[in-house]
Amino acid sequence: MVERTEEMGNLLVTVANVYPKDKSASFHVTLFIKIVNDKIISLDEYWADDSDAPQWRLDKHIGTVIKCEPDRDGDFRLFS
């Protein structure tokens, strides 16, 4: 499910939530798509696993929980 798309000149940035039909896993992907003359000339994807942090990160106290909730316009806002 696409959560957000932003266009900045010839760069399109898209954030989506990806999961199998049974929703046994969940991932977020951020795509950076560069378009020139109506053609994609580059595409970079960055994937993140939405599951719990691995034990080694918990042991080192690395990171904080981030909650993401839609506002009344359907845009997602981050809350920590």
PDB file of C-alpha atoms in Angstrom:
ATOM      1  CA  MET A   1       0.000   0.000   0.000  1.00  0.00           C
ATOM      2  CA  VAL A   2       1.467   3.363  -1.010  1.00  0.00           C
ATOM      3  CA  GLU A   3       1.512   5.662   2.022  1.00  0.00           C
ATOM      4  CA  ARG A   4       3.020   8.789   0.525  1.00  0.00           C
ATOM      5  CA  THR A   5       4.441  10.177  -2.716  1.00  0.00           C
ATOM      6  CA  GLU A   6       6.340  13.441  -3.105  1.00  0.00           C
ATOM      7  CA  GLU A   7       7.630  15.028  -6.298  1.00  0.00           C
ATOM      8  CA  MET A   8      10.665  17.314  -6.246  1.00  0.00           C
ATOM      9  CA  GLY A   9      11.595  18.412  -9.751  1.00  0.00           C
ATOM     10  CA  ASN A  10      12.609  15.263 -11.610  1.00  0.00           C
ATOM     11  CA  LEU A  11      12.794  13.178  -8.407  1.00  0.00           C
ATOM     12  CA  LEU A  12       9.823  11.133  -7.218  1.00  0.00           C
ATOM     13  CA  VAL A  13       9.952   9.758  -3.657  1.00  0.00           C
ATOM     14  CA  THR A  14       7.467   7.061  -2.680  1.00  0.00           C
ATOM     15  CA  VAL A  15       6.960   5.299   0.665  1.00  0.00           C
ATOM     16  CA  ALA A  16       4.969   2.073   0.754  1.00  0.00           C
ATOM     17  CA  ASN A  17       4.070  -0.708   3.171  1.00  0.00           C
ATOM     18  CA  VAL A  18       4.636  -4.152   1.645  1.00  0.00           C
ATOM     19  CA  TYR A  19       3.330  -7.412   3.077  1.00  0.00           C
ATOM     20  CA  PRO A  20       2.153 -10.859   1.906  1.00  0.00           C
ATOM     21  CA  LYS A  21      -1.560 -11.684   1.658  1.00  0.00           C
ATOM     22  CA  ASP A  22      -1.522 -13.449   5.031  1.00  0.00           C
ATOM     23  CA  LYS A  23       0.190 -10.378   6.627  1.00  0.00           C
ATOM     24  CA  SER A  24       2.714 -12.665   8.314  1.00  0.00           C
ATOM     25  CA  ALA A  25       5.418 -10.015   7.784  1.00  0.00           C
ATOM     26  CA  SER A  26       5.532  -6.290   7.134  1.00  0.00           C
ATOM     27  CA  PHE A  27       8.122  -4.079   5.449  1.00  0.00           C
ATOM     28  CA  HIS A  28       8.424  -0.438   4.484  1.00  0.00           C
ATOM     29  CA  VAL A  29      10.141   0.540   1.270  1.00  0.00           C
ATOM     30  CA  THR A  30      11.271   4.007   0.218  1.00  0.00           C
ATOM     31  CA  LEU A  31      11.854   4.527  -3.496  1.00  0.00           C
ATOM     32  CA  PHE A  32      13.831   7.373  -5.061  1.00  0.00           C
ATOM     33  CA  ILE A  33      12.952   7.533  -8.755  1.00  0.00           C
ATOM     34  CA  LYS A  34      14.721   9.960 -11.080  1.00  0.00           C
ATOM     35  CA  ILE A  35      12.808  10.774 -14.278  1.00  0.00           C
ATOM     36  CA  VAL A  36      14.194  12.542 -17.360  1.00  0.00           C
ATOM     37  CA  ASN A  37      12.181  12.998 -20.565  1.00  0.00           C
ATOM     38  CA  ASP A  38       9.357  10.842 -19.132  1.00  0.00           C
ATOM     39  CA  LYS A  39      11.739   7.902 -18.600  1.00  0.00           C
ATOM     40  CA  ILE A  40      13.089   6.436 -15.390  1.00  0.00           C
ATOM     41  CA  ILE A  41      16.851   6.879 -15.455  1.00  0.00           C
ATOM     42  CA  SER A  42      17.561   5.640 -11.924  1.00  0.00           C
ATOM     43  CA  LEU A  43      15.733   3.957  -9.090  1.00  0.00           C
ATOM     44  CA  ASP A  44      17.023   3.316  -5.572  1.00  0.00           C
ATOM     45  CA  GLU A  45      15.066   1.259  -3.023  1.00  0.00           C
ATOM     46  CA  TYR A  46      15.610   1.108   0.713  1.00  0.00           C
ATOM     47  CA  TRP A  47      13.795  -1.642   2.631  1.00  0.00           C
ATOM     48  CA  ALA A  48      13.086  -1.851   6.363  1.00  0.00           C
ATOM     49  CA  ASP A  49      11.685  -4.789   8.316  1.00  0.00           C
ATOM     50  CA  ASP A  50       8.785  -3.690  10.546  1.00  0.00           C
ATOM     51  CA  SER A  51       9.313  -6.524  13.015  1.00  0.00           C
ATOM     52  CA  ASP A  52      10.717  -6.070  16.497  1.00  0.00           C
ATOM     53  CA  ALA A  53      14.308  -4.880  16.865  1.00  0.00           C
ATOM     54  CA  PRO A  54      16.909  -7.664  17.075  1.00  0.00           C
ATOM     55  CA  GLN A  55      18.195  -8.561  20.533  1.00  0.00           C
ATOM     56  CA  TRP A  56      21.664  -7.080  19.923  1.00  0.00           C
ATOM     57  CA  ARG A  57      20.087  -3.646  19.318  1.00  0.00           C
ATOM     58  CA  LEU A  58      17.907  -3.969  22.397  1.00  0.00           C
ATOM     59  CA  ASP A  59      20.995  -4.902  24.455  1.00  0.00           C
ATOM     60  CA  LYS A  60      22.831  -1.790  23.228  1.00  0.00           C
ATOM     61  CA  HIS A  61      19.746   0.450  23.677  1.00  0.00           C
ATOM     62  CA  ILE A  62      20.030   1.593  20.046  1.00  0.00           C
ATOM     63  CA  GLY A  63      17.023   3.393  18.568  1.00  0.00           C
ATOM     64  CA  THR A  64      13.593   4.344  19.825  1.00  0.00           C
ATOM     65  CA  VAL A  65      10.093   3.219  18.929  1.00  0.00           C
ATOM     66  CA  ILE A  66       8.457   5.407  16.283  1.00  0.00           C
ATOM     67  CA  LYS A  67       4.682   5.393  15.871  1.00  0.00           C
ATOM     68  CA  CYS A  68       3.264   6.413  12.518  1.00  0.00           C
ATOM     69  CA  GLU A  69      -0.404   7.358  12.372  1.00  0.00           C
ATOM     70  CA  PRO A  70      -2.523   8.931   9.639  1.00  0.00           C
ATOM     71  CA  ASP A  71      -3.884  12.414  10.273  1.00  0.00           C
ATOM     72  CA  ARG A  72      -7.387  13.498   9.233  1.00  0.00           C
ATOM     73  CA  ASP A  73      -6.140  14.141   5.646  1.00  0.00           C
ATOM     74  CA  GLY A  74      -4.753  10.620   5.355  1.00  0.00           C
ATOM     75  CA  ASP A  75      -1.132  11.819   5.489  1.00  0.00           C
ATOM     76  CA  PHE A  76       1.129   9.915   7.838  1.00  0.00           C
ATOM     77  CA  ARG A  77       2.847  11.737  10.694  1.00  0.00           C
ATOM     78  CA  LEU A  78       5.587  10.340  12.878  1.00  0.00           C
ATOM     79  CA  PHE A  79       5.270  10.386  16.654  1.00  0.00           C
ATOM     80  CA  SER A  80       8.087   9.269  18.948  1.00  0.00           C
TER      81      SER A  80
END
